[in-house]
Short mmCIF file of N, CA and C in Angstrom, two decimals:
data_model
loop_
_atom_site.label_atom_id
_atom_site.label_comp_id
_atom_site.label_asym_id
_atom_site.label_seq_id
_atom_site.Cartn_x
_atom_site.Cartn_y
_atom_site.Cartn_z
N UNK A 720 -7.29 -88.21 -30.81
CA UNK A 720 -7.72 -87.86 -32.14
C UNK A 720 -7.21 -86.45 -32.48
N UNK A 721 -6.84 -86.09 -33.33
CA UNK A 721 -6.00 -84.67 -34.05
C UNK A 721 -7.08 -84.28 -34.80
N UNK A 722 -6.83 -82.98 -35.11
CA UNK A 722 -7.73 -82.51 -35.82
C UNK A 722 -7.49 -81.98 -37.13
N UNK A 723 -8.23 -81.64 -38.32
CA UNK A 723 -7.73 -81.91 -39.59
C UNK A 723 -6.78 -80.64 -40.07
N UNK A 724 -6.28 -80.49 -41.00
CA UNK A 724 -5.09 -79.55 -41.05
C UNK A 724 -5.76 -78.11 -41.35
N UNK A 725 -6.83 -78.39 -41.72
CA UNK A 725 -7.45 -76.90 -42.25
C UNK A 725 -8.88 -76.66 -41.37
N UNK A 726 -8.40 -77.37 -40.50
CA UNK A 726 -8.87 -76.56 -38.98
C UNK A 726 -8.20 -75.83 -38.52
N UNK A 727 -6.81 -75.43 -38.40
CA UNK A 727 -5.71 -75.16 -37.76
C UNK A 727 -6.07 -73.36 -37.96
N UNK A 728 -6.52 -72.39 -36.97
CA UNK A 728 -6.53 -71.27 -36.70
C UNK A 728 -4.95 -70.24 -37.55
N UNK A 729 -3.77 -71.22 -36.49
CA UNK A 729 -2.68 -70.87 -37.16
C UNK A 729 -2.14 -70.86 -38.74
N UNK A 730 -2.96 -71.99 -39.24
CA UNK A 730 -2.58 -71.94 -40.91
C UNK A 730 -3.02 -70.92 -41.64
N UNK A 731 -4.41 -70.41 -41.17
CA UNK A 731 -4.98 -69.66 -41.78
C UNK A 731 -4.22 -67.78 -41.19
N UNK A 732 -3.91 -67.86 -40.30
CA UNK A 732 -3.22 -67.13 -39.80
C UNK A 732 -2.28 -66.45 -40.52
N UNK A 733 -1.32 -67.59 -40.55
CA UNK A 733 -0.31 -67.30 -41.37
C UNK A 733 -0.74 -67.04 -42.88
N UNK A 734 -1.52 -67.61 -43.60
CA UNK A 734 -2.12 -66.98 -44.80
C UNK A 734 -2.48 -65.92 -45.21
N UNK A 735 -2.83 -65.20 -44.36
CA UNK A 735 -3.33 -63.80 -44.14
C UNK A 735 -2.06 -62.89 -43.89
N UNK A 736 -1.39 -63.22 -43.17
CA UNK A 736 -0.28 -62.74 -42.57
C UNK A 736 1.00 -62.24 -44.20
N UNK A 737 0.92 -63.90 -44.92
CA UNK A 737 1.74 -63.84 -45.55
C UNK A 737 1.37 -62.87 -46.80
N UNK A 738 -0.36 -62.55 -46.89
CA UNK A 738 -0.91 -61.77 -47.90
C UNK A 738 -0.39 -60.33 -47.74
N UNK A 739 -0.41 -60.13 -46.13
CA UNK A 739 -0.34 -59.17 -45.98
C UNK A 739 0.85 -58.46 -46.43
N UNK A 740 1.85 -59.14 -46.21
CA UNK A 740 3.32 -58.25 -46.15
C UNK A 740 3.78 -58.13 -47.61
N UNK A 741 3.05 -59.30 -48.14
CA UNK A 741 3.03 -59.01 -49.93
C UNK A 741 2.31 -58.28 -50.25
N UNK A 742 1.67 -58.05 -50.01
CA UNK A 742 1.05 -56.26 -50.96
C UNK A 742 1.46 -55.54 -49.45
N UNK A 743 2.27 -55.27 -48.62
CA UNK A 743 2.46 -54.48 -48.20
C UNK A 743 4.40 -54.09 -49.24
N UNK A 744 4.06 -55.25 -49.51
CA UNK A 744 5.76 -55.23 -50.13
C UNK A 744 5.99 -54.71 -51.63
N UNK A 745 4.77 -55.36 -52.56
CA UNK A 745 5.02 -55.37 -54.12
C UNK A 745 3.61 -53.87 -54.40
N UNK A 746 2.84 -53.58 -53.18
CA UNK A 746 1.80 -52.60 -53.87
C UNK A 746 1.98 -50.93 -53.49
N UNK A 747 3.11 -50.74 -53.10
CA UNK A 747 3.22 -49.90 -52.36
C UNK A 747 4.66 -48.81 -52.09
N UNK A 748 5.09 -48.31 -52.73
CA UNK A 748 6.22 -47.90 -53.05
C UNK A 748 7.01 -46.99 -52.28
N UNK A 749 6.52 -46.77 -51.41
CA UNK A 749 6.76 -45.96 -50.10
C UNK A 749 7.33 -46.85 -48.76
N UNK A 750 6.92 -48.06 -48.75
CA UNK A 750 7.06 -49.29 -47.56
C UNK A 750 8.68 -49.20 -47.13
N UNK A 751 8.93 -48.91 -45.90
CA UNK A 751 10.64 -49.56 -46.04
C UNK A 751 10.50 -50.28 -45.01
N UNK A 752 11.72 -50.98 -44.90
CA UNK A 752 12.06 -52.17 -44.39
C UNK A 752 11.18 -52.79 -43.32
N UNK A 753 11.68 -51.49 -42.36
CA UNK A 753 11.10 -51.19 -40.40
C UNK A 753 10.28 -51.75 -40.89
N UNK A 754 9.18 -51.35 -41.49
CA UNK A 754 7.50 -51.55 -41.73
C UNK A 754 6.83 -53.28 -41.95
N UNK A 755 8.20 -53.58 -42.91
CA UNK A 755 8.27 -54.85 -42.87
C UNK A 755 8.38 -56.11 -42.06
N UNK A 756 9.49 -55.03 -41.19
CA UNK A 756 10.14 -56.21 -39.85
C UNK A 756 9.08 -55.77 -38.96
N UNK A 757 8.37 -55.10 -38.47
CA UNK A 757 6.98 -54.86 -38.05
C UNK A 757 6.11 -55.97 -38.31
N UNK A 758 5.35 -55.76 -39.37
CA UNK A 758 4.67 -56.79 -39.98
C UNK A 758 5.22 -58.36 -39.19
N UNK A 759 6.56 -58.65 -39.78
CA UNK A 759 6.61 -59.94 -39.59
C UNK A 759 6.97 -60.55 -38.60
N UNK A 760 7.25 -59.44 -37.80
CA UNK A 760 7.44 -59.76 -35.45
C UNK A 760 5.91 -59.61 -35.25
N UNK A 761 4.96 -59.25 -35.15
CA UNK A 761 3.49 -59.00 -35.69
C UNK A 761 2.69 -60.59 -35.59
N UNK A 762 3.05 -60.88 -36.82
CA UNK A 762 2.63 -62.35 -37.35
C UNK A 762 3.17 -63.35 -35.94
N UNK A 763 4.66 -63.39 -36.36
CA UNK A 763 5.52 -64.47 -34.93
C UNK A 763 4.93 -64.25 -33.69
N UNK A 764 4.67 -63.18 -33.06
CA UNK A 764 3.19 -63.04 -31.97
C UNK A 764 2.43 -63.41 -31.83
N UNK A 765 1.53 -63.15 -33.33
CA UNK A 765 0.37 -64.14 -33.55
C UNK A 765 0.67 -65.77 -33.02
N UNK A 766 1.16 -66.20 -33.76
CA UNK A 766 1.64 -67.56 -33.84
C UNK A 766 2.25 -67.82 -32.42
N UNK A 767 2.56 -67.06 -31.64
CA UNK A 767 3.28 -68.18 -30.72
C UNK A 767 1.81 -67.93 -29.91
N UNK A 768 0.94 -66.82 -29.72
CA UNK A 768 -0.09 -66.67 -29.16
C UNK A 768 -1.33 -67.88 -29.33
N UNK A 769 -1.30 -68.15 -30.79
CA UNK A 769 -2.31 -69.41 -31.28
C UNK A 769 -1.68 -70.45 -30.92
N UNK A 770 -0.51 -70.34 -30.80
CA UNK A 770 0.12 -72.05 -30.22
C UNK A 770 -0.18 -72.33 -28.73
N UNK A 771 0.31 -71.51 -27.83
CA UNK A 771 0.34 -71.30 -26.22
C UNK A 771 -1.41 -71.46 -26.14
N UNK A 772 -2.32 -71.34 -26.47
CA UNK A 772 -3.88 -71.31 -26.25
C UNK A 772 -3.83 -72.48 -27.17
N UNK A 773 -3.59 -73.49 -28.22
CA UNK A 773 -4.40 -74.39 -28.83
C UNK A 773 -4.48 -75.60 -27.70
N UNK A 774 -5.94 -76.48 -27.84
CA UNK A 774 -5.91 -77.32 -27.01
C UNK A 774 -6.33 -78.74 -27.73
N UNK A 775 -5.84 -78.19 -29.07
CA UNK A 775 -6.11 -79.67 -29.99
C UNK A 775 -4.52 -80.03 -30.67
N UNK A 776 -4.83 -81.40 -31.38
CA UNK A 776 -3.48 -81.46 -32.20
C UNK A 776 -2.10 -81.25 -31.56
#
């Protein structure tokens, strides 16, 4: 049995993730790049971290 899609730790993950780098991107006028590619090696951590530990789906 799988479990439903908005159970998924990682979806929500990434939701947050993706909030983040957008107002780190459009609110903020000082941000350069580095900060960005930070952010989003950051997230890919996350994610391979929530994958390697899930024990559903």
């Amino acid at each position: 049995m799988t479990k439903k899609w908005y159970h998924s730790k990682v979806l929500y993950t990434n939701a947050i993730g993706i909030a983040v780098v957008l107002v780190t991107a459009f609110g903020y006028e000082d941000v350069s790049a580095e900060i960005l590619a930070i952010e989003g090696s950051i997230l890919a951590l996350i994610n391979c971290i929530l994958r390697l530990t899930t024990n559903q789906g």
